[in-house]
Amino acid sequence: MLALSLGAAWLLLGPLSLWLLIKGSAAERMRAIVMLALLEGSTIVMSQLAQDSIPEHSVVSHDVSPAPVCDERTPAPRSARVGRALVLAWPAVRRECETVEVTVRTKGRRLLVWVRTAPGPGDRRTALPVRVKGDTARVTVPLPEKSGHIPVDGRSGRRIPAPMT
């Protein structure tokens, strides 16, 4: 409120004081100089009071989620080896996630596979660790029994080829 009053005083008394400095008598010029000095002094005091009320080291706390360490994506498996476990491989990216979520369903002789990278284990029960070697990322998915199923990408419906040895 004090700042608004000071601003209104500057708007009204500032131009009047300047007018009196130019066109006024000697006594009016002296009053105008005193008025401008009082306005300027009160502005300096006001800014000093406002500066003192702000703490020197203010701390602001926000709930900010940490930046993701990796990019979530749905990689397409480049190769799959089926045995007692299913080993899936795909081209690794620069910021490959440490875990993946793998969904496996059987449909006849086909083994439908969906892969989605996940930034961390969190509360996911299906998160599996990813091993990155060179430019290839691999994950081993345990299967309940050894099967002769054909691995198929669940998104595209295309067969996932066996790895080249």
mmCIF file with all atom_site columns, N, CA, C and O in Angstrom, residues 3-26:
data_model
loop_
_atom_site.group_PDB
_atom_site.id
_atom_site.type_symbol
_atom_site.label_atom_id
_atom_site.label_alt_id
_atom_site.label_comp_id
_atom_site.label_asym_id
_atom_site.label_entity_id
_atom_site.label_seq_id
_atom_site.pdbx_PDB_ins_code
_atom_site.Cartn_x
_atom_site.Cartn_y
_atom_site.Cartn_z
_atom_site.occupancy
_atom_site.B_iso_or_equiv
_atom_site.pdbx_formal_charge
_atom_site.auth_seq_id
_atom_site.auth_comp_id
_atom_site.auth_asym_id
_atom_site.auth_atom_id
_atom_site.pdbx_PDB_model_num
ATOM 1  N N  . ALA A 1 3  ? 3.777  1.546  -1.276  1.00 0.00 ? 3  ALA A N  1
ATOM 2  C CA . ALA A 1 3  ? 4.379  1.711  -2.600  1.00 0.00 ? 3  ALA A CA 1
ATOM 3  C C  . ALA A 1 3  ? 3.400  2.375  -3.561  1.00 0.00 ? 3  ALA A C  1
ATOM 4  O O  . ALA A 1 3  ? 3.786  3.210  -4.394  1.00 0.00 ? 3  ALA A O  1
ATOM 5  N N  . LEU A 1 4  ? 2.117  2.016  -3.475  1.00 0.00 ? 4  LEU A N  1
ATOM 6  C CA . LEU A 1 4  ? 1.116  2.644  -4.342  1.00 0.00 ? 4  LEU A CA 1
ATOM 7  C C  . LEU A 1 4  ? 0.977  4.136  -4.020  1.00 0.00 ? 4  LEU A C  1
ATOM 8  O O  . LEU A 1 4  ? 0.838  4.969  -4.924  1.00 0.00 ? 4  LEU A O  1
ATOM 9  N N  . SER A 1 5  ? 0.995  4.474  -2.735  1.00 0.00 ? 5  SER A N  1
ATOM 10 C CA . SER A 1 5  ? 0.896  5.885  -2.345  1.00 0.00 ? 5  SER A CA 1
ATOM 11 C C  . SER A 1 5  ? 2.097  6.680  -2.852  1.00 0.00 ? 5  SER A C  1
ATOM 12 O O  . SER A 1 5  ? 1.949  7.811  -3.336  1.00 0.00 ? 5  SER A O  1
ATOM 13 N N  . LEU A 1 6  ? 3.269  6.074  -2.742  1.00 0.00 ? 6  LEU A N  1
ATOM 14 C CA . LEU A 1 6  ? 4.475  6.747  -3.224  1.00 0.00 ? 6  LEU A CA 1
ATOM 15 C C  . LEU A 1 6  ? 4.427  6.933  -4.738  1.00 0.00 ? 6  LEU A C  1
ATOM 16 O O  . LEU A 1 6  ? 4.812  7.977  -5.267  1.00 0.00 ? 6  LEU A O  1
ATOM 17 N N  . GLY A 1 7  ? 3.951  5.926  -5.443  1.00 0.00 ? 7  GLY A N  1
ATOM 18 C CA . GLY A 1 7  ? 3.821  6.043  -6.896  1.00 0.00 ? 7  GLY A CA 1
ATOM 19 C C  . GLY A 1 7  ? 2.846  7.126  -7.298  1.00 0.00 ? 7  GLY A C  1
ATOM 20 O O  . GLY A 1 7  ? 3.091  7.905  -8.238  1.00 0.00 ? 7  GLY A O  1
ATOM 21 N N  . ALA A 1 8  ? 1.705  7.215  -6.587  1.00 0.00 ? 8  ALA A N  1
ATOM 22 C CA . ALA A 1 8  ? 0.719  8.258  -6.879  1.00 0.00 ? 8  ALA A CA 1
ATOM 23 C C  . ALA A 1 8  ? 1.303  9.646  -6.588  1.00 0.00 ? 8  ALA A C  1
ATOM 24 O O  . ALA A 1 8  ? 1.051  10.604 -7.330  1.00 0.00 ? 8  ALA A O  1
ATOM 25 N N  . ALA A 1 9  ? 2.106  9.769  -5.504  1.00 0.00 ? 9  ALA A N  1
ATOM 26 C CA . ALA A 1 9  ? 2.736  11.054 -5.177  1.00 0.00 ? 9  ALA A CA 1
ATOM 27 C C  . ALA A 1 9  ? 3.692  11.472 -6.281  1.00 0.00 ? 9  ALA A C  1
ATOM 28 O O  . ALA A 1 9  ? 3.741  12.652 -6.664  1.00 0.00 ? 9  ALA A O  1
ATOM 29 N N  . TRP A 1 10 ? 4.477  10.522 -6.803  1.00 0.00 ? 10 TRP A N  1
ATOM 30 C CA . TRP A 1 10 ? 5.382  10.840 -7.915  1.00 0.00 ? 10 TRP A CA 1
ATOM 31 C C  . TRP A 1 10 ? 4.595  11.299 -9.135  1.00 0.00 ? 10 TRP A C  1
ATOM 32 O O  . TRP A 1 10 ? 5.001  12.242 -9.830  1.00 0.00 ? 10 TRP A O  1
ATOM 33 N N  . LEU A 1 11 ? 3.489  10.627 -9.432  1.00 0.00 ? 11 LEU A N  1
ATOM 34 C CA . LEU A 1 11 ? 2.708  10.983 -10.620 1.00 0.00 ? 11 LEU A CA 1
ATOM 35 C C  . LEU A 1 11 ? 2.072  12.372 -10.504 1.00 0.00 ? 11 LEU A C  1
ATOM 36 O O  . LEU A 1 11 ? 1.950  13.098 -11.503 1.00 0.00 ? 11 LEU A O  1
ATOM 37 N N  . LEU A 1 12 ? 1.660  12.730 -9.300  1.00 0.00 ? 12 LEU A N  1
ATOM 38 C CA . LEU A 1 12 ? 1.004  14.034 -9.138  1.00 0.00 ? 12 LEU A CA 1
ATOM 39 C C  . LEU A 1 12 ? 1.986  15.164 -8.832  1.00 0.00 ? 12 LEU A C  1
ATOM 40 O O  . LEU A 1 12 ? 1.919  16.239 -9.428  1.00 0.00 ? 12 LEU A O  1
ATOM 41 N N  . LEU A 1 13 ? 2.881  14.926 -7.879  1.00 0.00 ? 13 LEU A N  1
ATOM 42 C CA . LEU A 1 13 ? 3.753  16.004 -7.413  1.00 0.00 ? 13 LEU A CA 1
ATOM 43 C C  . LEU A 1 13 ? 5.005  16.189 -8.272  1.00 0.00 ? 13 LEU A C  1
ATOM 44 O O  . LEU A 1 13 ? 5.555  17.290 -8.306  1.00 0.00 ? 13 LEU A O  1
ATOM 45 N N  . GLY A 1 14 ? 5.430  15.134 -8.960  1.00 0.00 ? 14 GLY A N  1
ATOM 46 C CA . GLY A 1 14 ? 6.621  15.248 -9.814  1.00 0.00 ? 14 GLY A CA 1
ATOM 47 C C  . GLY A 1 14 ? 6.453  16.265 -10.923 1.00 0.00 ? 14 GLY A C  1
ATOM 48 O O  . GLY A 1 14 ? 7.250  17.216 -11.040 1.00 0.00 ? 14 GLY A O  1
ATOM 49 N N  . PRO A 1 15 ? 5.413  16.141 -11.771 1.00 0.00 ? 15 PRO A N  1
ATOM 50 C CA . PRO A 1 15 ? 5.230  17.134 -12.840 1.00 0.00 ? 15 PRO A CA 1
ATOM 51 C C  . PRO A 1 15 ? 4.944  18.552 -12.306 1.00 0.00 ? 15 PRO A C  1
ATOM 52 O O  . PRO A 1 15 ? 5.423  19.537 -12.879 1.00 0.00 ? 15 PRO A O  1
ATOM 53 N N  . LEU A 1 16 ? 4.211  18.617 -11.189 1.00 0.00 ? 16 LEU A N  1
ATOM 54 C CA . LEU A 1 16 ? 3.931  19.934 -10.608 1.00 0.00 ? 16 LEU A CA 1
ATOM 55 C C  . LEU A 1 16 ? 5.224  20.602 -10.133 1.00 0.00 ? 16 LEU A C  1
ATOM 56 O O  . LEU A 1 16 ? 5.448  21.799 -10.374 1.00 0.00 ? 16 LEU A O  1
ATOM 57 N N  . SER A 1 17 ? 6.094  19.829 -9.492  1.00 0.00 ? 17 SER A N  1
ATOM 58 C CA . SER A 1 17 ? 7.372  20.386 -9.021  1.00 0.00 ? 17 SER A CA 1
ATOM 59 C C  . SER A 1 17 ? 8.235  20.823 -10.187 1.00 0.00 ? 17 SER A C  1
ATOM 60 O O  . SER A 1 17 ? 8.883  21.883 -10.137 1.00 0.00 ? 17 SER A O  1
ATOM 61 N N  . LEU A 1 18 ? 8.266  20.052 -11.232 1.00 0.00 ? 18 LEU A N  1
ATOM 62 C CA . LEU A 1 18 ? 9.057  20.443 -12.415 1.00 0.00 ? 18 LEU A CA 1
ATOM 63 C C  . LEU A 1 18 ? 8.492  21.720 -13.047 1.00 0.00 ? 18 LEU A C  1
ATOM 64 O O  . LEU A 1 18 ? 9.249  22.581 -13.503 1.00 0.00 ? 18 LEU A O  1
ATOM 65 N N  . TRP A 1 19 ? 7.184  21.843 -13.080 1.00 0.00 ? 19 TRP A N  1
ATOM 66 C CA . TRP A 1 19 ? 6.560  23.043 -13.638 1.00 0.00 ? 19 TRP A CA 1
ATOM 67 C C  . TRP A 1 19 ? 6.927  24.270 -12.804 1.00 0.00 ? 19 TRP A C  1
ATOM 68 O O  . TRP A 1 19 ? 7.256  25.332 -13.336 1.00 0.00 ? 19 TRP A O  1
ATOM 69 N N  . LEU A 1 20 ? 6.899  24.091 -11.471 1.00 0.00 ? 20 LEU A N  1
ATOM 70 C CA . LEU A 1 20 ? 7.236  25.209 -10.593 1.00 0.00 ? 20 LEU A CA 1
ATOM 71 C C  . LEU A 1 20 ? 8.715  25.563 -10.684 1.00 0.00 ? 20 LEU A C  1
ATOM 72 O O  . LEU A 1 20 ? 9.084  26.736 -10.520 1.00 0.00 ? 20 LEU A O  1
ATOM 73 N N  . LEU A 1 21 ? 9.579  24.586 -10.955 1.00 0.00 ? 21 LEU A N  1
ATOM 74 C CA . LEU A 1 21 ? 11.006 24.880 -11.135 1.00 0.00 ? 21 LEU A CA 1
ATOM 75 C C  . LEU A 1 21 ? 11.223 25.769 -12.354 1.00 0.00 ? 21 LEU A C  1
ATOM 76 O O  . LEU A 1 21 ? 12.118 26.613 -12.376 1.00 0.00 ? 21 LEU A O  1
ATOM 77 N N  . ILE A 1 22 ? 10.426 25.576 -13.371 1.00 0.00 ? 22 ILE A N  1
ATOM 78 C CA . ILE A 1 22 ? 10.608 26.343 -14.606 1.00 0.00 ? 22 ILE A CA 1
ATOM 79 C C  . ILE A 1 22 ? 9.871  27.681 -14.557 1.00 0.00 ? 22 ILE A C  1
ATOM 80 O O  . ILE A 1 22 ? 10.432 28.735 -14.879 1.00 0.00 ? 22 ILE A O  1
ATOM 81 N N  . LYS A 1 23 ? 8.624  27.707 -14.134 1.00 0.00 ? 23 LYS A N  1
ATOM 82 C CA . LYS A 1 23 ? 7.787  28.901 -14.233 1.00 0.00 ? 23 LYS A CA 1
ATOM 83 C C  . LYS A 1 23 ? 7.504  29.576 -12.887 1.00 0.00 ? 23 LYS A C  1
ATOM 84 O O  . LYS A 1 23 ? 6.873  30.618 -12.862 1.00 0.00 ? 23 LYS A O  1
ATOM 85 N N  . GLY A 1 24 ? 7.908  29.016 -11.779 1.00 0.00 ? 24 GLY A N  1
ATOM 86 C CA . GLY A 1 24 ? 7.538  29.569 -10.476 1.00 0.00 ? 24 GLY A CA 1
ATOM 87 C C  . GLY A 1 24 ? 8.460  30.678 -10.014 1.00 0.00 ? 24 GLY A C  1
ATOM 88 O O  . GLY A 1 24 ? 9.518  30.948 -10.589 1.00 0.00 ? 24 GLY A O  1
ATOM 89 N N  . SER A 1 25 ? 8.032  31.310 -8.911  1.00 0.00 ? 25 SER A N  1
ATOM 90 C CA . SER A 1 25 ? 8.853  32.353 -8.287  1.00 0.00 ? 25 SER A CA 1
ATOM 91 C C  . SER A 1 25 ? 9.975  31.686 -7.494  1.00 0.00 ? 25 SER A C  1
ATOM 92 O O  . SER A 1 25 ? 10.065 30.460 -7.429  1.00 0.00 ? 25 SER A O  1
ATOM 93 N N  . ALA A 1 26 ? 10.809 32.450 -6.863  1.00 0.00 ? 26 ALA A N  1
ATOM 94 C CA . ALA A 1 26 ? 11.956 31.922 -6.112  1.00 0.00 ? 26 ALA A CA 1
ATOM 95 C C  . ALA A 1 26 ? 11.492 31.042 -4.960  1.00 0.00 ? 26 ALA A C  1
ATOM 96 O O  . ALA A 1 26 ? 12.051 29.978 -4.698  1.00 0.00 ? 26 ALA A O  1
#
